[in-house]
PDB file of C-alpha atoms in Angstrom:
ATOM      1  CA  MET F 293      22.389  21.582  19.264  1.00 45.00           C
ATOM      2  CA  SER F 294      24.693  21.050  22.256  1.00 51.00           C
ATOM      3  CA  ILE F 295      27.995  19.168  22.067  1.00 60.00           C
ATOM      4  CA  ARG F 296      26.508  16.406  24.200  1.00 55.00           C
ATOM      5  CA  LYS F 297      23.574  15.911  21.832  1.00 50.00           C
ATOM      6  CA  ILE F 298      25.920  15.890  18.846  1.00 54.00           C
ATOM      7  CA  PHE F 299      28.027  13.128  20.416  1.00 53.00           C
ATOM      8  CA  ILE F 300      24.903  11.120  21.295  1.00 53.00           C
ATOM      9  CA  PHE F 301      23.620  11.481  17.731  1.00 52.00           C
ATOM     10  CA  LEU F 302      26.973  10.483  16.225  1.00 56.00           C
ATOM     11  CA  GLY F 303      27.208   7.544  18.626  1.00 57.00           C
ATOM     12  CA  ILE F 304      23.798   6.256  17.565  1.00 55.00           C
ATOM     13  CA  VAL F 305      24.579   6.691  13.862  1.00 58.00           C
ATOM     14  CA  LEU F 306      27.923   4.907  14.232  1.00 61.00           C
ATOM     15  CA  GLY F 307      26.337   2.195  16.362  1.00 58.00           C
ATOM     16  CA  ASP F 308      23.623   1.604  13.764  1.00 56.00           C
ATOM     17  CA  ALA F 309      26.231   1.562  10.996  1.00 62.00           C
ATOM     18  CA  LEU F 310      28.294  -1.002  12.921  1.00 62.00           C
ATOM     19  CA  LEU F 311      25.268  -3.215  13.572  1.00 58.00           C
ATOM     20  CA  LEU F 312      24.230  -2.980   9.928  1.00 59.00           C
ATOM     21  CA  THR F 313      27.749  -3.893   8.779  1.00 64.00           C
ATOM     22  CA  LEU F 314      27.864  -6.863  11.147  1.00 63.00           C
ATOM     23  CA  SER F 315      24.421  -8.045  10.049  1.00 62.00           C
ATOM     24  CA  ILE F 316      25.558  -8.019   6.411  1.00 60.00           C
ATOM     25  CA  ARG F 317      28.853  -9.688   7.301  1.00 65.00           C
ATOM     26  CA  TYR F 318      27.143 -12.323   9.435  1.00 65.00           C
ATOM     27  CA  PRO F 319      23.693 -12.868   7.862  1.00 65.00           C
ATOM     28  CA  LYS F 320      22.969 -15.734  10.253  1.00 67.00           C
ATOM     29  CA  TYR F 321      22.687 -13.172  13.054  1.00 68.00           C
ATOM     30  CA  PHE F 322      20.779 -10.584  11.017  1.00 69.00           C
ATOM     31  CA  PHE F 323      17.613 -10.846  13.103  1.00 68.00           C
ATOM     32  CA  LEU F 324      19.418 -10.291  16.404  1.00 72.00           C
ATOM     33  CA  LEU F 325      21.604  -7.476  15.079  1.00 71.00           C
ATOM     34  CA  SER F 326      18.783  -5.717  13.234  1.00 71.00           C
ATOM     35  CA  SER F 327      16.610  -5.864  16.373  1.00 73.00           C
ATOM     36  CA  ALA F 328      19.426  -4.221  18.321  1.00 75.00           C
ATOM     37  CA  MET F 329      19.655  -1.595  15.572  1.00 74.00           C
ATOM     38  CA  ILE F 330      15.927  -0.876  15.884  1.00 74.00           C
ATOM     39  CA  LEU F 331      16.189  -0.454  19.662  1.00 76.00           C
ATOM     40  CA  LEU F 332      19.166   1.855  19.294  1.00 74.00           C
ATOM     41  CA  SER F 333      17.352   3.940  16.665  1.00 73.00           C
ATOM     42  CA  MET F 334      14.231   4.322  18.829  1.00 76.00           C
ATOM     43  CA  TYR F 335      16.106   5.149  22.017  1.00 75.00           C
ATOM     44  CA  PRO F 336      16.684   8.920  21.446  1.00 74.00           C
ATOM     45  CA  ILE F 337      12.990   9.829  21.214  1.00 74.00           C
ATOM     46  CA  PHE F 338      12.017   7.663  24.175  1.00 75.00           C
ATOM     47  CA  HIS F 339      14.855   9.286  26.096  1.00 73.00           C
ATOM     48  CA  ARG F 340      13.732  12.783  25.049  1.00 74.00           C
ATOM     49  CA  PHE F 341      10.185  12.103  26.209  1.00 73.00           C
ATOM     50  CA  GLU F 342      11.507  10.700  29.479  1.00 72.00           C
ATOM     51  CA  LYS F 343      13.371  13.967  30.104  1.00 73.00           C
ATOM     52  CA  ARG F 344      10.497  16.251  29.076  1.00 71.00           C
ATOM     53  CA  SER F 345       8.370  17.871  31.744  1.00 72.00           C
ATOM     54  CA  LEU F 346       4.833  16.794  30.841  1.00 70.00           C
ATOM     55  CA  GLN F 347       1.578  17.868  32.398  1.00 74.00           C
ATOM     56  CA  ALA F 348      -0.673  15.157  33.790  1.00 74.00           C
ATOM     57  CA  GLU F 349      -3.189  16.010  31.055  1.00 75.00           C
ATOM     58  CA  GLU F 350      -0.550  15.407  28.372  1.00 78.00           C
ATOM     59  CA  VAL F 351       0.346  11.993  29.780  1.00 80.00           C
ATOM     60  CA  ILE F 352      -3.352  11.090  29.902  1.00 83.00           C
ATOM     61  CA  LEU F 353      -3.857  12.268  26.309  1.00 84.00           C
ATOM     62  CA  ILE F 354      -0.949  10.125  25.058  1.00 86.00           C
ATOM     63  CA  ALA F 355      -2.308   7.145  27.004  1.00 87.00           C
ATOM     64  CA  VAL F 356      -5.819   7.637  25.595  1.00 87.00           C
ATOM     65  CA  LEU F 357      -4.607   7.965  21.998  1.00 89.00           C
ATOM     66  CA  SER F 358      -2.407   4.864  22.416  1.00 89.00           C
ATOM     67  CA  ALA F 359      -5.339   2.947  23.877  1.00 89.00           C
ATOM     68  CA  LEU F 360      -7.563   4.051  20.979  1.00 89.00           C
ATOM     69  CA  GLY F 361      -4.900   2.923  18.530  1.00 87.00           C
ATOM     70  CA  ALA F 362      -4.672  -0.457  20.236  1.00 87.00           C
ATOM     71  CA  VAL F 363      -8.427  -0.999  20.620  1.00 87.00           C
ATOM     72  CA  ALA F 364      -9.149   0.098  17.034  1.00 84.00           C
ATOM     73  CA  ARG F 365      -6.854  -2.633  15.756  1.00 84.00           C
ATOM     74  CA  ILE F 366      -8.543  -5.524  17.544  1.00 81.00           C
ATOM     75  CA  PRO F 367     -12.015  -5.564  15.851  1.00 79.00           C
ATOM     76  CA  PHE F 368     -10.360  -5.332  12.414  1.00 77.00           C
ATOM     77  CA  SER F 369      -7.876  -8.148  13.049  1.00 72.00           C
ATOM     78  CA  ALA F 370     -10.105 -10.509  11.032  1.00 72.00           C
ATOM     79  CA  LEU F 371      -9.755  -8.226   7.995  1.00 75.00           C
ATOM     80  CA  PRO F 372      -6.236  -8.602   6.579  1.00 75.00           C
ATOM     81  CA  SER F 373      -4.245  -5.352   6.811  1.00 78.00           C
ATOM     82  CA  VAL F 374      -7.218  -3.030   7.390  1.00 82.00           C
ATOM     83  CA  GLN F 375      -5.605  -0.817  10.015  1.00 85.00           C
ATOM     84  CA  PRO F 376      -7.529   2.056  11.646  1.00 88.00           C
ATOM     85  CA  THR F 377      -4.574   2.179  14.025  1.00 91.00           C
ATOM     86  CA  SER F 378      -2.485   3.751  11.264  1.00 93.00           C
ATOM     87  CA  PHE F 379      -5.101   6.472  10.781  1.00 92.00           C
ATOM     88  CA  ILE F 380      -4.987   7.365  14.485  1.00 92.00           C
ATOM     89  CA  ILE F 381      -1.187   7.394  14.533  1.00 93.00           C
ATOM     90  CA  ILE F 382      -0.954   9.605  11.425  1.00 92.00           C
ATOM     91  CA  LEU F 383      -3.405  12.183  12.762  1.00 91.00           C
ATOM     92  CA  THR F 384      -1.670  12.173  16.138  1.00 90.00           C
ATOM     93  CA  GLY F 385       1.608  13.095  14.464  1.00 88.00           C
ATOM     94  CA  VAL F 386      -0.029  15.772  12.314  1.00 88.00           C
ATOM     95  CA  ILE F 387      -1.857  17.465  15.198  1.00 86.00           C
ATOM     96  CA  PHE F 388       0.543  16.990  18.112  1.00 85.00           C
ATOM     97  CA  GLY F 389       3.886  16.591  16.354  1.00 83.00           C
ATOM     98  CA  GLY F 390       6.132  13.753  15.265  1.00 82.00           C
ATOM     99  CA  GLU F 391       7.430  12.849  18.717  1.00 84.00           C
ATOM    100  CA  THR F 392       3.916  12.276  20.044  1.00 86.00           C
ATOM    101  CA  GLY F 393       3.052  10.322  16.897  1.00 88.00           C
ATOM    102  CA  PHE F 394       6.164   8.216  17.455  1.00 88.00           C
ATOM    103  CA  LEU F 395       5.201   7.402  21.028  1.00 89.00           C
ATOM    104  CA  VAL F 396       1.562   6.617  20.220  1.00 91.00           C
ATOM    105  CA  GLY F 397       2.668   4.384  17.348  1.00 90.00           C
ATOM    106  CA  ALA F 398       5.039   2.363  19.515  1.00 88.00           C
ATOM    107  CA  LEU F 399       2.614   2.049  22.441  1.00 89.00           C
ATOM    108  CA  SER F 400      -0.344   1.139  20.201  1.00 90.00           C
ATOM    109  CA  ALA F 401       1.559  -1.844  18.798  1.00 88.00           C
ATOM    110  CA  LEU F 402       2.730  -2.950  22.233  1.00 86.00           C
ATOM    111  CA  ALA F 403      -0.707  -2.605  23.854  1.00 87.00           C
ATOM    112  CA  SER F 404      -2.695  -4.253  21.045  1.00 85.00           C
ATOM    113  CA  ASN F 405      -0.395  -7.263  21.045  1.00 83.00           C
ATOM    114  CA  LEU F 406      -1.295  -7.909  24.677  1.00 83.00           C
ATOM    115  CA  VAL F 407      -4.572  -9.144  23.173  1.00 79.00           C
ATOM    116  CA  LEU F 408      -3.487 -10.297  19.708  1.00 75.00           C
ATOM    117  CA  GLY F 409      -0.276 -11.961  20.872  1.00 74.00           C
ATOM    118  CA  GLN F 410       3.223 -10.792  21.730  1.00 76.00           C
ATOM    119  CA  GLY F 411       6.302 -12.094  19.953  1.00 76.00           C
ATOM    120  CA  PRO F 412       9.478 -10.992  18.182  1.00 75.00           C
ATOM    121  CA  TRP F 413       7.290  -9.291  15.575  1.00 79.00           C
ATOM    122  CA  THR F 414       6.099  -6.784  18.215  1.00 85.00           C
ATOM    123  CA  LEU F 415       9.379  -4.858  18.137  1.00 82.00           C
ATOM    124  CA  TRP F 416       9.181  -4.525  14.350  1.00 85.00           C
ATOM    125  CA  GLN F 417       5.553  -3.380  14.508  1.00 87.00           C
ATOM    126  CA  MET F 418       6.514  -0.835  17.167  1.00 87.00           C
ATOM    127  CA  PHE F 419       9.294   0.432  14.907  1.00 86.00           C
ATOM    128  CA  ALA F 420       7.114   0.596  11.786  1.00 88.00           C
ATOM    129  CA  TRP F 421       4.220   2.409  13.472  1.00 90.00           C
ATOM    130  CA  SER F 422       6.492   4.726  15.443  1.00 88.00           C
ATOM    131  CA  MET F 423       8.262   5.760  12.227  1.00 87.00           C
ATOM    132  CA  MET F 424       4.857   6.362  10.651  1.00 90.00           C
ATOM    133  CA  GLY F 425       3.911   8.641  13.526  1.00 89.00           C
ATOM    134  CA  LEU F 426       7.277  10.388  13.537  1.00 85.00           C
ATOM    135  CA  SER F 427       7.231  11.118   9.797  1.00 87.00           C
ATOM    136  CA  SER F 428       3.629  12.367   9.936  1.00 88.00           C
ATOM    137  CA  GLY F 429       4.990  15.202  12.064  1.00 83.00           C
ATOM    138  CA  LEU F 430       6.226  16.711   8.788  1.00 83.00           C
ATOM    139  CA  PHE F 431       2.656  17.996   8.371  1.00 83.00           C
ATOM    140  CA  HIS F 432       2.555  19.442  11.884  1.00 74.00           C
ATOM    141  CA  THR F 433       3.433  23.015  10.867  1.00 67.00           C
ATOM    142  CA  ARG F 434       0.422  23.326   8.581  1.00 61.00           C
ATOM    143  CA  HIS F 435      -3.070  24.294   9.636  1.00 59.00           C
ATOM    144  CA  TYR F 436      -5.552  21.559   8.822  1.00 59.00           C
ATOM    145  CA  THR F 437      -9.315  21.288   9.176  1.00 58.00           C
ATOM    146  CA  LYS F 438      -9.377  18.120   7.122  1.00 63.00           C
ATOM    147  CA  ALA F 439      -6.911  15.862   5.348  1.00 68.00           C
ATOM    148  CA  SER F 440      -5.343  17.122   2.131  1.00 80.00           C
ATOM    149  CA  VAL F 441      -4.353  15.232  -0.992  1.00 87.00           C
ATOM    150  CA  SER F 442      -0.745  15.188   0.203  1.00 88.00           C
ATOM    151  CA  LEU F 443      -1.829  13.497   3.441  1.00 89.00           C
ATOM    152  CA  TYR F 444      -3.848  10.913   1.486  1.00 91.00           C
ATOM    153  CA  ILE F 445      -0.741  10.130  -0.555  1.00 92.00           C
ATOM    154  CA  PHE F 446       1.317   9.961   2.636  1.00 92.00           C
ATOM    155  CA  GLY F 447      -1.103   7.456   4.181  1.00 92.00           C
ATOM    156  CA  PHE F 448      -1.168   5.396   0.990  1.00 94.00           C
ATOM    157  CA  ILE F 449       2.637   5.206   0.809  1.00 92.00           C
ATOM    158  CA  TRP F 450       2.927   4.224   4.456  1.00 92.00           C
ATOM    159  CA  GLY F 451       0.549   1.325   3.879  1.00 91.00           C
ATOM    160  CA  PHE F 452       3.272  -0.182   1.688  1.00 92.00           C
ATOM    161  CA  LEU F 453       6.222   0.948   3.831  1.00 89.00           C
ATOM    162  CA  PHE F 454       4.704  -0.712   6.893  1.00 91.00           C
ATOM    163  CA  GLY F 455       4.316  -3.971   4.991  1.00 89.00           C
ATOM    164  CA  TRP F 456       7.858  -3.821   3.610  1.00 87.00           C
ATOM    165  CA  ILE F 457       9.317  -3.315   7.088  1.00 84.00           C
ATOM    166  CA  MET F 458       7.367  -6.311   8.355  1.00 86.00           C
ATOM    167  CA  ASN F 459       8.510  -8.312   5.310  1.00 85.00           C
ATOM    168  CA  ILE F 460      12.108  -7.926   6.522  1.00 80.00           C
ATOM    169  CA  TRP F 461      11.103  -9.471   9.828  1.00 79.00           C
ATOM    170  CA  SER F 462       9.220 -12.336   8.164  1.00 80.00           C
ATOM    171  CA  VAL F 463      12.146 -13.175   5.875  1.00 79.00           C
ATOM    172  CA  VAL F 464      14.827 -13.195   8.576  1.00 75.00           C
ATOM    173  CA  SER F 465      12.594 -15.071  11.032  1.00 74.00           C
ATOM    174  CA  PHE F 466      11.957 -17.925   8.587  1.00 75.00           C
ATOM    175  CA  PHE F 467      15.267 -18.057   6.710  1.00 72.00           C
ATOM    176  CA  ASP F 468      17.783 -16.636   9.256  1.00 65.00           C
ATOM    177  CA  CYS F 469      19.185 -14.309   6.585  1.00 66.00           C
ATOM    178  CA  LEU F 470      18.130 -11.520   4.261  1.00 67.00           C
ATOM    179  CA  THR F 471      18.744 -11.689   0.531  1.00 71.00           C
ATOM    180  CA  LEU F 472      17.306  -9.568  -2.253  1.00 75.00           C
ATOM    181  CA  PRO F 473      15.460 -12.451  -4.006  1.00 80.00           C
ATOM    182  CA  LEU F 474      13.820 -13.494  -0.718  1.00 79.00           C
ATOM    183  CA  LEU F 475      12.824  -9.914   0.073  1.00 77.00           C
ATOM    184  CA  LEU F 476      11.381  -9.298  -3.410  1.00 84.00           C
ATOM    185  CA  THR F 477       9.435 -12.557  -3.226  1.00 85.00           C
ATOM    186  CA  SER F 478       8.031 -11.551   0.161  1.00 83.00           C
ATOM    187  CA  MET F 479       7.061  -8.119  -1.182  1.00 85.00           C
ATOM    188  CA  ALA F 480       5.295  -9.674  -4.159  1.00 88.00           C
ATOM    189  CA  THR F 481       3.437 -12.119  -1.904  1.00 88.00           C
ATOM    190  CA  SER F 482       2.265  -9.352   0.430  1.00 87.00           C
ATOM    191  CA  LEU F 483       1.188  -6.962  -2.342  1.00 90.00           C
ATOM    192  CA  TYR F 484      -2.520  -7.554  -1.759  1.00 90.00           C
ATOM    193  CA  PHE F 485      -2.223  -6.994   2.004  1.00 91.00           C
ATOM    194  CA  ASP F 486      -0.057  -3.886   1.601  1.00 91.00           C
ATOM    195  CA  LEU F 487      -2.536  -2.469  -0.905  1.00 93.00           C
ATOM    196  CA  ALA F 488      -5.405  -3.156   1.511  1.00 91.00           C
ATOM    197  CA  HIS F 489      -3.511  -1.294   4.245  1.00 92.00           C
ATOM    198  CA  ALA F 490      -2.747   1.629   1.920  1.00 93.00           C
ATOM    199  CA  LEU F 491      -6.341   1.949   0.689  1.00 94.00           C
ATOM    200  CA  SER F 492      -7.774   1.637   4.201  1.00 92.00           C
ATOM    201  CA  ASN F 493      -5.522   4.508   5.337  1.00 93.00           C
ATOM    202  CA  VAL F 494      -6.930   6.698   2.565  1.00 93.00           C
ATOM    203  CA  ILE F 495     -10.531   5.672   3.290  1.00 92.00           C
ATOM    204  CA  PHE F 496     -10.236   6.369   7.026  1.00 92.00           C
ATOM    205  CA  LEU F 497      -8.639   9.748   6.303  1.00 91.00           C
ATOM    206  CA  LEU F 498     -11.406  10.598   3.841  1.00 90.00           C
ATOM    207  CA  LEU F 499     -14.217   9.598   6.214  1.00 89.00           C
ATOM    208  CA  PHE F 500     -13.005  10.650   9.646  1.00 87.00           C
ATOM    209  CA  SER F 501     -10.151  13.160   9.395  1.00 85.00           C
ATOM    210  CA  LYS F 502     -12.334  16.293   9.552  1.00 85.00           C
ATOM    211  CA  SER F 503     -14.021  15.342  12.823  1.00 85.00           C
ATOM    212  CA  TRP F 504     -10.732  14.191  14.360  1.00 84.00           C
ATOM    213  CA  PHE F 505      -8.981  17.423  13.404  1.00 84.00           C
ATOM    214  CA  GLN F 506     -11.801  19.426  14.964  1.00 82.00           C
ATOM    215  CA  ILE F 507     -11.882  17.436  18.213  1.00 82.00           C
ATOM    216  CA  LEU F 508      -8.152  16.973  18.797  1.00 81.00           C
ATOM    217  CA  GLY F 509      -7.284  20.413  17.437  1.00 75.00           C
ATOM    218  CA  ARG F 510      -9.711  21.976  19.885  1.00 76.00           C
ATOM    219  CA  VAL F 511      -8.234  19.963  22.754  1.00 74.00           C
ATOM    220  CA  GLN F 512      -4.730  21.132  21.864  1.00 72.00           C
ATOM    221  CA  VAL F 513      -5.683  24.794  21.485  1.00 69.00           C
ATOM    222  CA  LYS F 514      -7.937  24.945  24.547  1.00 62.00           C
ATOM    223  CA  TYR F 515      -5.557  23.239  26.952  1.00 59.00           C
ATOM    224  CA  GLY F 516      -2.234  24.018  25.237  1.00 61.00           C
ATOM    225  CA  LEU F 517      -1.169  20.377  25.277  1.00 59.00           C
ATOM    226  CA  LEU F 518       1.929  18.828  23.700  1.00 58.00           C
ATOM    227  CA  LYS F 519       3.200  21.988  22.041  1.00 54.00           C
ATOM    228  CA  LEU F 520       6.764  21.499  20.784  1.00 50.00           C
TER     229      LEU F 520
END
């Protein structure tokens, strides 16, 4: 890692630490400060992608996967927390790497909310889904033809993590501050929805992962796209 990258990394860590400290010190401004912290945390990967030299086919593939993630969310919006979008984001990260999963996660949330409604929650959804895609890149080094038990567990856990991240937004948006009792109450209230999200992730992985691995894996191997 170059000296420049080290300084950028340290600057982001210190900036996030400062914003977190200020948000705790001034809970009235937690929403504003935490949103700034999210933007600062997401910046490095967006910046890295901006600097990467991508083929036209790679840009199209990212756009198509993001569009699929967005479109898949819309028909299921009537079913609380059933999210095929999460399935697409997870498999994107597994097959093409965490950075691509990150980008598809963020763009899927942004694009789908053009139909479902934009608002301050969009940034938090972008963060939650982008972190899901980024962390799914941990499986990128393995050779998959279908989802494994570890990936099912990963999808199940992220169903709850996504809900808990969004609970932080809901608490600070309604109460202008974040306290442990409020957060625990919100988590208890959303348990059913988080469980539905977690189980739907597992079901989609069980039903569709094999065909997606075959199709997207073939695209990557044949055209050599998005290799890190």
